[in-house]
Amino acid sequence: MNKCDQCIVRQLSSLKALNKDEVVKLANSKTTYTIKKGEAIFEEGEVTNGVFCVKDGVGKLSKLSANGKDQIVKLVKSGELLGQRSMISNEPANLSAKAIADMEVCFIPKSEIIHFFNNNNQFSLNLMQSVCEDLKESENDKIALVQKTVKQRLAETLLHLHNEFGENADKTLKVQLTREELAGIIGTATESCIRLLSDFNKLELIELVGKKIMLKNIKALKRMAE
Amino acid sequence: MNKCDQCIVRQLSSLKALNKDEVVKLANSKTTYTIKKGEAIFEEGEVTNGVFCVKDGVGKLSKLSANGKDQIVKLVKSGELLGQRSMISNEPANLSAKAIADMEVCFIPKSEIIHFFNNNNQFSLNLMQSVCEDLKESENDKIALVQKTVKQRLAETLLHLHNEFGENADKTLKVQLTREELAGIIGTATESCIRLLSDFNKLELIELVGKKIMLKNIKALKRMAE
DNA sequence: ATTATAACATGATAAATGTCATAGTTATAG
DNA sequence: CTATAACTATGACATTTATCATGTTATAAT
């Protein structure tokens, strides 16, 4: 079994507040899983009874609509916890979690989290803050959906992906999303997303390197996102 | 000073977990304010350093956009706490809180809330759950904004207002929103909102009694919202 | 290597929604 | 009790965005 005390990722999440004893307890109760790109960690409606700590890779939280489109609510990366909300609310998952790039995740049973929550004030405050952060982001997204055009939201999302996940050696975005997934984040039709990417390409705001995207004029993208 | 132990509203919020001593402490530190319809409790960007407990009336949490439109993120009523998120995140308010109907609110300083959070597990769990509830709602709203038409969102919102706030003796909705505010909730232009209300009226789904709205065919509205 | 499948791309068109103009109606202040 | 402002209403039109059709390119499976 891998010891959690050597896991760098732990330092990035609410779990950083745990003391030595608690980390040992954590290491003894956790289970590690490997999730291949495209596979699900959990699906909408499932009862998870714990949280997943993302050790490596990138995932998406999304909800399938009646017309078959997948609306992406949030992307997650190393150090983030998944399923906190459903666990705290005692509800089945409201969203599905799937891997966008191969992932390694650790499952931590609910009983452990509740125990830490009740016995470690710093941990409960951290957990609270991370849910608050999610709430703020969600509210701001909601406002952007109403107040901004698809073009603005695309510019905004490209900048956000660049900030959050960085770029490869060839300057292209590190997160490799399909056009469909990108459309699912900004909340538009796949074709509209593709069309706008073409436009941005012609305007030399970005460069399309095969399926990859390179940001060429960040200043102009920022202006456009306003 | 009003004693908090006689305040029924307290039973509706996270504060219900407080014990006798804590309630005395609460009563000694709180300040009560009266807010007239249209006035603000706090504005976007303000540092509040505490939370507001809504004793009476109805309020809205909203954000002003560049084009001058007010996007309403959430309505609040008796028993709810305002400003929890900003307080926990140590940030200025992300949204403005204004009264839609005359309100009475109690201000509780941050130090008190943090003290309760650290010393009363049930309180911290309640507070956590209420933020989680807000998060779930916000995520679902976000999905609805993308996946549903304005017409569907209007139907959904009317039903929601009916459920949440109830109706007057004449069967009209109890929350008295302007068309502009209603448009701000569903995220559309005021004219579009008015037009759709007219359509709904003609279809006998609702009846417009002056500025008030009466739901006439709830079943059909539900069908429309899907 | 070849075929099948998924992803990307673009045009044509339709539908939904926003914007501007204008007028009637209700509420409110003096 | 009037006048002034705010709210409601509706038409005409412009714009944005979705949908359907079709072709091309990349990726994966045999």
Short mmCIF file of C-alpha atoms (C1' of nucleotides) in Angstrom, two decimals:
data_model
loop_
_atom_site.label_atom_id
_atom_site.label_comp_id
_atom_site.label_asym_id
_atom_site.label_seq_id
_atom_site.Cartn_x
_atom_site.Cartn_y
_atom_site.Cartn_z
CA MET A 1 0.00 0.00 0.00
CA ASN A 2 1.24 3.48 -0.82
CA LYS A 3 1.69 5.68 2.19
CA CYS A 4 -0.29 8.88 2.05
CA ASP A 5 2.39 10.80 3.91
CA GLN A 6 4.56 10.69 0.81
CA CYS A 7 1.79 11.77 -1.52
CA ILE A 8 2.48 15.33 -2.69
CA VAL A 9 -1.05 15.64 -3.94
CA ARG A 10 -2.41 15.48 -0.41
CA GLN A 11 -0.85 18.87 0.24
CA LEU A 12 -3.09 20.44 -2.40
CA SER A 13 -6.44 19.44 -0.95
CA SER A 14 -8.28 19.91 2.33
CA LEU A 15 -6.39 16.81 3.48
CA LYS A 16 -3.27 18.91 4.10
CA ALA A 17 -4.68 19.73 7.53
CA LEU A 18 -4.45 16.12 8.73
CA ASN A 19 -1.93 15.26 11.45
CA LYS A 20 0.37 12.23 11.48
CA ASP A 21 -2.07 9.85 13.12
CA GLU A 22 -4.84 10.91 10.81
CA VAL A 23 -2.64 10.38 7.75
CA VAL A 24 -1.91 6.83 8.92
CA LYS A 25 -5.64 6.24 9.37
CA LEU A 26 -6.18 7.65 5.88
CA ALA A 27 -3.54 5.40 4.34
CA ASN A 28 -5.16 2.34 5.90
CA SER A 29 -8.63 3.09 4.65
CA LYS A 30 -8.05 4.41 1.16
CA THR A 31 -8.21 2.40 -2.08
CA THR A 32 -6.38 3.43 -5.22
CA TYR A 33 -7.89 3.10 -8.69
CA THR A 34 -6.66 3.65 -12.21
CA ILE A 35 -9.20 5.14 -14.60
CA LYS A 36 -8.56 5.07 -18.34
CA LYS A 37 -9.42 8.03 -20.53
CA GLY A 38 -13.14 7.98 -21.28
CA GLU A 39 -14.05 5.75 -18.34
CA ALA A 40 -16.26 6.90 -15.47
CA ILE A 41 -15.27 7.24 -11.81
CA PHE A 42 -18.91 7.46 -10.88
CA GLU A 43 -22.14 8.15 -12.71
CA GLU A 44 -25.04 10.51 -12.06
CA GLY A 45 -27.37 8.91 -9.52
CA GLU A 46 -24.78 6.57 -8.00
CA VAL A 47 -24.26 6.53 -4.24
CA THR A 48 -20.54 6.83 -3.69
CA ASN A 49 -20.25 6.77 0.10
CA GLY A 50 -16.99 8.63 0.11
CA VAL A 51 -14.82 11.00 -1.84
CA PHE A 52 -12.20 10.52 -4.53
CA CYS A 53 -8.88 12.32 -4.31
CA VAL A 54 -7.38 12.94 -7.74
CA LYS A 55 -3.73 11.87 -7.76
CA ASP A 56 -3.06 12.26 -11.45
CA GLY A 57 -4.79 13.04 -14.73
CA VAL A 58 -7.75 15.22 -15.65
CA GLY A 59 -11.44 14.56 -15.18
CA LYS A 60 -14.74 16.20 -15.98
CA LEU A 61 -17.92 16.54 -13.97
CA SER A 62 -20.88 16.56 -16.32
CA LYS A 63 -24.58 16.00 -16.75
CA LEU A 64 -26.30 14.39 -19.69
CA SER A 65 -29.26 16.29 -21.10
CA ALA A 66 -32.43 14.90 -22.65
CA ASN A 67 -31.13 15.64 -26.16
CA GLY A 68 -27.99 13.60 -25.52
CA LYS A 69 -25.59 16.48 -24.98
CA ASP A 70 -23.10 16.37 -22.17
CA GLN A 71 -22.91 19.63 -20.25
CA ILE A 72 -19.57 19.91 -18.45
CA VAL A 73 -19.85 21.61 -15.08
CA LYS A 74 -16.24 21.53 -13.96
CA LEU A 75 -12.84 20.08 -14.83
CA VAL A 76 -10.77 18.54 -12.07
CA LYS A 77 -7.06 17.91 -11.73
CA SER A 78 -4.46 16.61 -9.27
CA GLY A 79 -5.14 17.51 -5.68
CA GLU A 80 -8.85 18.04 -5.95
CA LEU A 81 -11.50 16.04 -4.15
CA LEU A 82 -14.49 14.64 -6.04
CA GLY A 83 -17.90 13.87 -4.63
CA GLN A 84 -17.63 16.01 -1.50
CA ARG A 85 -20.95 17.69 -2.12
CA SER A 86 -23.04 14.56 -2.54
CA MET A 87 -21.36 12.96 0.44
CA ILE A 88 -22.05 15.90 2.75
CA SER A 89 -25.63 16.24 1.50
CA ASN A 90 -26.25 12.50 1.85
CA GLU A 91 -27.42 12.31 -1.72
CA PRO A 92 -26.61 10.29 -4.80
CA ALA A 93 -24.22 12.02 -7.20
CA ASN A 94 -25.83 14.86 -9.13
CA LEU A 95 -23.16 14.66 -11.84
CA SER A 96 -21.05 12.03 -13.56
CA ALA A 97 -17.25 12.06 -13.18
CA LYS A 98 -15.25 10.80 -16.15
CA ALA A 99 -11.59 10.78 -17.12
CA ILE A 100 -10.46 13.09 -19.90
CA ALA A 101 -6.86 11.93 -19.52
CA ASP A 102 -5.86 8.69 -17.76
CA MET A 103 -6.34 9.18 -14.05
CA GLU A 104 -5.21 7.80 -10.76
CA VAL A 105 -7.61 8.40 -7.89
CA CYS A 106 -7.84 7.34 -4.26
CA PHE A 107 -11.19 6.50 -2.72
CA ILE A 108 -11.65 7.63 0.88
CA PRO A 109 -14.67 6.22 2.73
CA LYS A 110 -17.27 8.59 4.11
CA SER A 111 -16.70 7.45 7.70
CA GLU A 112 -13.12 8.68 7.57
CA ILE A 113 -14.01 12.07 6.14
CA ILE A 114 -16.77 12.61 8.69
CA HIS A 115 -14.40 11.63 11.46
CA PHE A 116 -11.78 14.12 10.28
CA PHE A 117 -14.50 16.74 9.83
CA ASN A 118 -15.64 16.35 13.42
CA ASN A 119 -12.21 16.16 15.01
CA ASN A 120 -10.04 18.51 13.02
CA ASN A 121 -11.21 22.11 12.78
CA GLN A 122 -8.67 23.06 10.17
CA PHE A 123 -9.77 20.19 7.97
CA SER A 124 -13.45 21.09 8.24
CA LEU A 125 -12.64 24.72 7.48
CA ASN A 126 -10.57 23.69 4.45
CA LEU A 127 -13.34 21.45 3.18
CA MET A 128 -15.84 24.23 3.70
CA GLN A 129 -13.64 26.68 1.84
CA SER A 130 -13.24 24.37 -1.10
CA VAL A 131 -17.01 23.93 -1.43
CA CYS A 132 -17.36 27.73 -1.13
CA GLU A 133 -14.83 28.16 -3.91
CA ASP A 134 -16.84 25.80 -6.11
CA LEU A 135 -19.99 27.74 -5.30
CA LYS A 136 -18.45 31.06 -6.24
CA GLU A 137 -17.16 29.65 -9.51
CA SER A 138 -20.50 28.12 -10.32
CA GLU A 139 -22.33 31.39 -9.64
CA ASN A 140 -19.92 33.32 -11.82
CA ASP A 141 -20.25 30.75 -14.60
CA LYS A 142 -24.00 31.08 -14.37
CA ILE A 143 -23.78 34.83 -14.77
CA ALA A 144 -21.37 34.49 -17.70
CA LEU A 145 -23.77 32.11 -19.43
CA VAL A 146 -26.44 34.77 -19.39
CA GLN A 147 -24.45 37.92 -19.84
CA LYS A 148 -21.86 36.84 -22.40
CA THR A 149 -22.06 35.64 -25.97
CA VAL A 150 -20.77 32.26 -27.08
CA LYS A 151 -17.75 34.01 -28.61
CA GLN A 152 -16.90 35.68 -25.31
CA ARG A 153 -17.35 32.47 -23.38
CA LEU A 154 -15.08 30.60 -25.79
CA ALA A 155 -12.34 33.21 -25.38
CA GLU A 156 -12.80 33.10 -21.61
CA THR A 157 -12.67 29.31 -21.51
CA LEU A 158 -9.54 29.09 -23.65
CA LEU A 159 -7.77 31.52 -21.32
CA HIS A 160 -9.02 29.62 -18.31
CA LEU A 161 -7.75 26.30 -19.68
CA HIS A 162 -4.40 27.92 -20.41
CA ASN A 163 -4.13 29.29 -16.87
CA GLU A 164 -5.35 26.21 -15.12
CA PHE A 165 -3.60 23.46 -17.06
CA GLY A 166 -0.73 25.20 -18.87
CA GLU A 167 0.82 24.46 -22.23
CA ASN A 168 2.92 21.77 -23.92
CA ALA A 169 6.43 22.29 -25.29
CA ASP A 170 4.90 23.30 -28.64
CA LYS A 171 2.84 25.99 -26.84
CA THR A 172 -0.46 24.16 -27.41
CA LEU A 173 -2.93 23.72 -24.55
CA LYS A 174 -2.08 20.83 -22.28
CA VAL A 175 -5.64 19.64 -21.68
CA GLN A 176 -6.65 17.77 -24.77
CA LEU A 177 -10.38 18.26 -25.16
CA THR A 178 -12.45 17.29 -28.16
CA ARG A 179 -14.43 20.10 -29.81
CA GLU A 180 -17.53 18.45 -28.40
CA GLU A 181 -16.19 18.64 -24.85
CA LEU A 182 -15.13 22.24 -25.32
CA ALA A 183 -18.64 23.00 -26.56
CA GLY A 184 -19.97 21.22 -23.46
CA ILE A 185 -17.98 23.56 -21.21
CA ILE A 186 -19.06 26.80 -22.83
CA GLY A 187 -22.60 25.52 -23.32
CA THR A 188 -23.10 25.62 -27.05
CA ALA A 189 -23.49 23.32 -30.06
CA THR A 190 -20.39 21.48 -31.25
CA GLU A 191 -20.67 23.05 -34.71
CA SER A 192 -20.86 26.56 -33.28
CA CYS A 193 -17.76 25.87 -31.24
CA ILE A 194 -15.85 24.58 -34.29
CA ARG A 195 -16.95 27.55 -36.36
CA LEU A 196 -15.78 30.04 -33.77
CA LEU A 197 -12.45 28.27 -33.41
CA SER A 198 -12.04 28.66 -37.19
CA ASP A 199 -12.86 32.35 -36.88
CA PHE A 200 -10.38 32.81 -34.03
CA ASN A 201 -7.82 31.00 -36.18
CA LYS A 202 -8.39 33.34 -39.12
CA LEU A 203 -8.15 36.34 -36.80
CA GLU A 204 -4.83 34.88 -35.55
CA LEU A 205 -6.06 34.83 -31.96
CA ILE A 206 -5.27 31.14 -31.84
CA GLU A 207 -3.63 28.58 -34.09
CA LEU A 208 -5.12 25.17 -34.74
CA VAL A 209 -2.35 22.57 -34.76
CA GLY A 210 -4.29 19.49 -35.82
CA LYS A 211 -6.72 18.98 -32.98
CA LYS A 212 -4.59 20.95 -30.60
CA ILE A 213 -5.06 24.61 -29.87
CA MET A 214 -2.36 27.19 -29.38
CA LEU A 215 -3.13 30.63 -27.95
CA LYS A 216 -1.38 33.23 -30.12
CA ASN A 217 -2.78 36.55 -28.92
CA ILE A 218 -3.69 36.34 -25.27
CA LYS A 219 -4.18 40.08 -24.94
CA ALA A 220 -6.78 40.14 -27.70
CA LEU A 221 -8.49 37.07 -26.26
CA LYS A 222 -8.75 38.83 -22.91
CA ARG A 223 -10.22 41.88 -24.57
CA MET A 224 -12.71 39.67 -26.37
CA ALA A 225 -13.74 37.89 -23.17
CA GLU A 226 -14.78 41.15 -21.50
CA MET B 1 -32.78 43.40 22.83
CA ASN B 2 -34.79 40.54 21.37
CA LYS B 3 -33.79 37.18 22.70
CA CYS B 4 -32.75 34.74 19.99
CA ASP B 5 -34.17 31.77 21.91
CA GLN B 6 -37.66 32.98 21.08
CA CYS B 7 -36.91 33.51 17.41
CA ILE B 8 -38.68 30.83 15.39
CA VAL B 9 -36.59 31.68 12.35
CA ARG B 10 -33.45 30.42 14.07
CA GLN B 11 -34.88 26.91 13.86
CA LEU B 12 -34.81 27.07 10.07
CA SER B 13 -31.11 27.81 9.62
CA SER B 14 -27.83 26.17 10.60
CA LEU B 15 -28.24 28.05 13.89
CA LYS B 16 -30.74 25.47 15.12
CA ALA B 17 -27.78 23.39 16.28
CA LEU B 18 -26.73 25.96 18.88
CA ASN B 19 -27.08 25.07 22.56
CA LYS B 20 -28.47 27.36 25.28
CA ASP B 21 -25.19 29.07 26.11
CA GLU B 22 -24.43 29.63 22.49
CA VAL B 23 -27.85 31.16 21.87
CA VAL B 24 -27.23 33.62 24.71
CA LYS B 25 -23.88 34.49 23.17
CA LEU B 26 -25.62 34.95 19.83
CA ALA B 27 -28.29 37.23 21.31
CA ASN B 28 -25.62 39.44 22.85
CA SER B 29 -23.62 39.89 19.69
CA LYS B 30 -26.28 40.26 17.01
CA THR B 31 -27.65 43.51 15.61
CA THR B 32 -31.10 43.78 14.03
CA TYR B 33 -31.78 45.89 10.96
CA THR B 34 -34.87 46.84 8.99
CA ILE B 35 -34.40 47.02 5.23
CA LYS B 36 -37.01 48.69 3.06
CA LYS B 37 -38.02 47.24 -0.30
CA GLY B 38 -35.42 48.19 -2.88
CA GLU B 39 -32.66 48.92 -0.37
CA ALA B 40 -29.44 46.93 -0.18
CA ILE B 41 -28.23 44.81 2.73
CA PHE B 42 -24.78 44.74 1.21
CA GLU B 43 -23.32 45.46 -2.20
CA GLU B 44 -20.99 43.52 -4.47
CA GLY B 45 -17.41 44.13 -3.34
CA GLU B 46 -18.27 45.08 0.24
CA VAL B 47 -16.55 43.33 3.13
CA THR B 48 -19.30 42.24 5.48
CA ASN B 49 -17.36 40.52 8.28
CA GLY B 50 -20.29 38.42 9.29
CA VAL B 51 -23.53 36.89 8.11
CA PHE B 52 -27.10 38.14 7.97
CA CYS B 53 -29.93 35.96 9.18
CA VAL B 54 -33.20 36.75 7.40
CA LYS B 55 -35.99 37.15 9.96
CA ASP B 56 -38.68 38.39 7.63
CA GLY B 57 -39.26 39.50 4.04
CA VAL B 58 -37.73 38.45 0.74
CA GLY B 59 -34.38 39.35 -0.75
CA LYS B 60 -32.41 38.79 -3.90
CA LEU B 61 -28.75 38.04 -4.49
CA SER B 62 -27.71 39.55 -7.79
CA LYS B 63 -24.87 40.78 -9.93
CA LEU B 64 -24.90 43.79 -12.20
CA SER B 65 -23.59 43.22 -15.72
CA ALA B 66 -21.69 45.61 -17.95
CA ASN B 67 -24.84 46.39 -19.94
CA GLY B 68 -26.71 47.40 -16.80
CA LYS B 69 -28.80 44.26 -16.38
CA ASP B 70 -29.19 42.71 -12.99
CA GLN B 71 -28.77 38.94 -13.04
CA ILE B 72 -30.49 37.37 -10.03
CA VAL B 73 -28.62 34.40 -8.65
CA LYS B 74 -30.89 33.41 -5.79
CA LEU B 75 -33.90 34.57 -3.82
CA VAL B 76 -33.78 34.35 -0.03
CA LYS B 77 -36.50 34.21 2.58
CA SER B 78 -36.99 33.81 6.33
CA GLY B 79 -34.57 31.47 7.99
CA GLU B 80 -31.79 31.71 5.47
CA LEU B 81 -28.31 33.03 6.11
CA LEU B 82 -26.75 35.56 3.76
CA GLY B 83 -23.07 36.11 3.14
CA GLN B 84 -21.84 32.78 4.46
CA ARG B 85 -19.78 32.10 1.40
CA SER B 86 -17.84 35.35 1.33
CA MET B 87 -17.25 35.12 5.06
CA ILE B 88 -15.83 31.61 4.92
CA SER B 89 -13.71 32.42 1.86
CA ASN B 90 -12.45 35.62 3.46
CA GLU B 91 -13.48 37.61 0.44
CA PRO B 92 -15.57 40.67 -0.30
CA ALA B 93 -19.12 39.86 -1.37
CA ASN B 94 -19.37 38.50 -4.91
CA LEU B 95 -23.02 39.52 -5.15
CA SER B 96 -25.29 42.29 -3.92
CA ALA B 97 -28.15 41.52 -1.54
CA LYS B 98 -31.25 43.67 -1.86
CA ALA B 99 -34.76 43.58 -0.42
CA ILE B 100 -37.63 42.65 -2.75
CA ALA B 101 -40.13 42.96 0.07
CA ASP B 102 -39.44 44.85 3.32
CA MET B 103 -37.02 42.79 5.38
CA GLU B 104 -35.85 42.33 8.91
CA VAL B 105 -32.39 40.84 9.24
CA CYS B 106 -29.98 40.15 12.08
CA PHE B 107 -26.28 40.68 11.60
CA ILE B 108 -24.04 38.11 13.30
CA PRO B 109 -20.32 38.95 13.49
CA LYS B 110 -17.80 36.64 11.88
CA SER B 111 -16.04 35.91 15.19
CA GLU B 112 -19.22 34.36 16.57
CA ILE B 113 -19.83 32.18 13.54
CA ILE B 114 -16.24 30.95 13.48
CA HIS B 115 -16.45 30.19 17.18
CA PHE B 116 -19.61 28.13 16.70
CA PHE B 117 -18.07 26.46 13.66
CA ASN B 118 -15.05 25.34 15.66
CA ASN B 119 -16.90 24.24 18.76
CA ASN B 120 -20.15 22.76 17.58
CA ASN B 121 -19.88 19.91 15.09
CA GLN B 122 -23.57 19.88 14.31
CA PHE B 123 -23.48 23.57 13.49
CA SER B 124 -20.50 23.22 11.18
CA LEU B 125 -22.13 20.27 9.47
CA ASN B 126 -25.37 22.24 9.02
CA LEU B 127 -23.51 25.21 7.62
CA MET B 128 -21.60 22.92 5.27
CA GLN B 129 -24.81 21.29 4.13
CA SER B 130 -26.45 24.59 3.40
CA VAL B 131 -23.53 25.70 1.23
CA CYS B 132 -23.66 22.30 -0.48
CA GLU B 133 -27.34 22.80 -1.15
CA ASP B 134 -26.61 26.19 -2.73
CA LEU B 135 -23.90 24.59 -4.85
CA LYS B 136 -26.19 21.88 -6.12
CA GLU B 137 -28.87 24.41 -7.00
CA SER B 138 -26.40 26.64 -8.75
CA GLU B 139 -25.04 23.74 -10.81
CA ASN B 140 -28.53 22.66 -11.80
CA ASP B 141 -29.44 26.23 -12.73
CA LYS B 142 -26.34 26.42 -14.85
CA ILE B 143 -27.31 23.26 -16.70
CA ALA B 144 -30.87 24.52 -17.18
CA LEU B 145 -29.56 27.77 -18.65
CA VAL B 146 -27.79 25.83 -21.36
CA GLN B 147 -30.13 22.95 -21.95
CA LYS B 148 -33.51 24.65 -21.73
CA THR B 149 -35.20 27.36 -23.75
CA VAL B 150 -36.35 30.64 -22.24
CA LYS B 151 -39.91 29.38 -22.37
CA GLN B 152 -39.02 26.27 -20.37
CA ARG B 153 -37.06 28.29 -17.84
CA LEU B 154 -39.95 30.69 -17.37
CA ALA B 155 -42.36 27.81 -16.72
CA GLU B 156 -39.85 26.26 -14.34
CA THR B 157 -39.29 29.53 -12.48
CA LEU B 158 -43.01 30.23 -12.06
CA LEU B 159 -43.50 26.77 -10.57
CA HIS B 160 -40.49 27.26 -8.34
CA LEU B 161 -41.77 30.61 -7.05
CA HIS B 162 -45.14 29.03 -6.38
CA ASN B 163 -43.59 26.16 -4.43
CA GLU B 164 -41.13 28.24 -2.52
CA PHE B 165 -43.22 31.29 -1.62
CA GLY B 166 -46.81 30.18 -2.00
CA GLU B 167 -49.84 32.14 -3.11
CA ASN B 168 -52.07 34.97 -1.85
CA ALA B 169 -55.77 34.60 -1.06
CA ASP B 170 -56.59 35.47 -4.70
CA LYS B 171 -54.32 32.62 -5.83
CA THR B 172 -51.68 34.94 -7.26
CA LEU B 173 -48.01 34.40 -6.51
CA LYS B 174 -46.97 35.76 -3.14
CA VAL B 175 -43.55 37.06 -4.22
CA GLN B 176 -44.18 40.26 -6.08
CA LEU B 177 -41.45 40.55 -8.70
CA THR B 178 -41.31 43.07 -11.49
CA ARG B 179 -41.10 41.66 -15.01
CA GLU B 180 -37.54 42.92 -15.07
CA GLU B 181 -36.65 40.93 -11.96
CA LEU B 182 -38.35 37.83 -13.30
CA ALA B 183 -36.32 38.24 -16.49
CA GLY B 184 -33.22 38.57 -14.32
CA ILE B 185 -33.92 35.23 -12.69
CA ILE B 186 -34.47 33.27 -15.88
CA GLY B 187 -31.70 35.12 -17.65
CA THR B 188 -33.40 36.83 -20.55
CA ALA B 189 -34.43 40.27 -21.81
CA THR B 190 -37.32 41.95 -20.02
CA GLU B 191 -39.30 42.21 -23.27
CA SER B 192 -38.87 38.51 -23.99
CA CYS B 193 -40.14 37.73 -20.52
CA ILE B 194 -43.18 39.97 -20.92
CA ARG B 195 -43.92 38.49 -24.33
CA LEU B 196 -43.81 34.93 -23.02
CA LEU B 197 -46.03 35.83 -20.07
CA SER B 198 -48.54 37.16 -22.61
CA ASP B 199 -48.28 33.88 -24.54
CA PHE B 200 -48.76 31.84 -21.37
CA ASN B 201 -51.75 34.01 -20.57
CA LYS B 202 -53.31 33.38 -23.99
CA LEU B 203 -52.67 29.66 -23.60
CA GLU B 204 -54.42 29.87 -20.20
CA LEU B 205 -51.41 28.45 -18.41
CA ILE B 206 -51.40 31.54 -16.20
CA GLU B 207 -53.59 34.57 -15.66
CA LEU B 208 -52.23 38.09 -15.43
CA VAL B 209 -54.05 39.98 -12.69
CA GLY B 210 -52.59 43.45 -13.12
CA LYS B 211 -48.92 42.97 -12.34
CA LYS B 212 -49.63 39.83 -10.39
CA ILE B 213 -49.42 36.35 -11.78
CA MET B 214 -51.74 33.46 -11.07
CA LEU B 215 -50.85 29.90 -12.08
CA LYS B 216 -53.90 28.35 -13.75
CA ASN B 217 -52.63 25.10 -15.22
CA ILE B 218 -49.79 23.74 -13.14
CA LYS B 219 -49.77 20.38 -14.88
CA ALA B 220 -49.25 21.98 -18.27
CA LEU B 221 -46.57 24.26 -16.88
CA LYS B 222 -44.76 21.23 -15.51
CA ARG B 223 -44.97 19.52 -18.88
CA MET B 224 -43.63 22.65 -20.53
CA ALA B 225 -40.71 22.91 -18.11
CA GLU B 226 -39.42 19.44 -19.04
"C1'" DA C 1 -2.54 -1.93 -45.04
"C1'" DT C 2 -7.39 -1.42 -45.19
"C1'" DT C 3 -11.56 -0.42 -43.64
"C1'" DA C 4 -14.52 1.37 -40.12
"C1'" DT C 5 -15.44 4.85 -36.91
"C1'" DA C 6 -15.04 9.04 -34.66
"C1'" DA C 7 -13.67 13.75 -34.90
"C1'" DC C 8 -13.37 17.99 -37.46
"C1'" DA C 9 -15.06 21.35 -40.80
"C1'" DT C 10 -18.22 24.30 -43.42
"C1'" DG C 11 -22.45 25.74 -45.96
"C1'" DA C 12 -27.42 26.56 -45.95
"C1'" DT C 13 -31.21 27.39 -43.40
"C1'" DA C 14 -34.36 27.81 -39.49
"C1'" DA C 15 -35.45 29.03 -34.95
"C1'" DA C 16 -34.85 31.54 -30.83
"C1'" DT C 17 -33.90 35.58 -28.67
"C1'" DG C 18 -32.35 40.41 -28.27
"C1'" DT C 19 -32.87 45.31 -29.48
"C1'" DC C 20 -35.15 49.45 -30.61
"C1'" DA C 21 -39.22 52.11 -31.00
"C1'" DT C 22 -43.48 53.45 -29.24
"C1'" DA C 23 -47.60 53.56 -26.52
"C1'" DG C 24 -50.64 52.42 -22.77
"C1'" DT C 25 -50.95 51.77 -17.63
"C1'" DT C 26 -50.06 52.01 -12.97
"C1'" DA C 27 -47.82 53.91 -9.01
"C1'" DT C 28 -45.81 57.80 -6.43
"C1'" DA C 29 -44.26 62.35 -5.07
"C1'" DG C 30 -45.22 66.88 -4.47
"C1'" DC D 1 -55.19 65.34 -7.41
"C1'" DT D 2 -52.28 66.00 -10.95
"C1'" DA D 3 -47.80 65.19 -13.21
"C1'" DT D 4 -43.95 62.51 -13.54
"C1'" DA D 5 -41.64 58.45 -13.47
"C1'" DA D 6 -41.57 53.58 -13.56
"C1'" DC D 7 -43.52 49.54 -15.26
"C1'" DT D 8 -46.01 46.77 -18.70
"C1'" DA D 9 -47.05 45.72 -23.44
"C1'" DT D 10 -46.44 44.90 -28.39
"C1'" DG D 11 -44.65 45.43 -33.17
"C1'" DA D 12 -40.76 45.36 -36.40
"C1'" DC D 13 -36.49 43.98 -37.17
"C1'" DA D 14 -31.61 42.36 -36.42
"C1'" DT D 15 -28.59 39.14 -34.54
"C1'" DT D 16 -27.14 35.09 -32.57
"C1'" DT D 17 -27.14 30.43 -32.33
"C1'" DA D 18 -28.91 25.77 -33.41
"C1'" DT D 19 -29.89 22.26 -36.72
"C1'" DC D 20 -29.38 19.55 -40.76
"C1'" DA D 21 -26.65 18.11 -44.54
"C1'" DT D 22 -22.45 16.79 -46.38
"C1'" DG D 23 -17.60 16.25 -46.98
"C1'" DT D 24 -12.96 15.74 -45.16
"C1'" DT D 25 -9.43 14.16 -42.11
"C1'" DA D 26 -7.62 11.58 -38.35
"C1'" DT D 27 -7.68 7.43 -35.37
"C1'" DA D 28 -8.44 2.80 -34.21
"C1'" DA D 29 -9.44 -2.00 -35.10
"C1'" DT D 30 -8.91 -6.04 -37.82
#
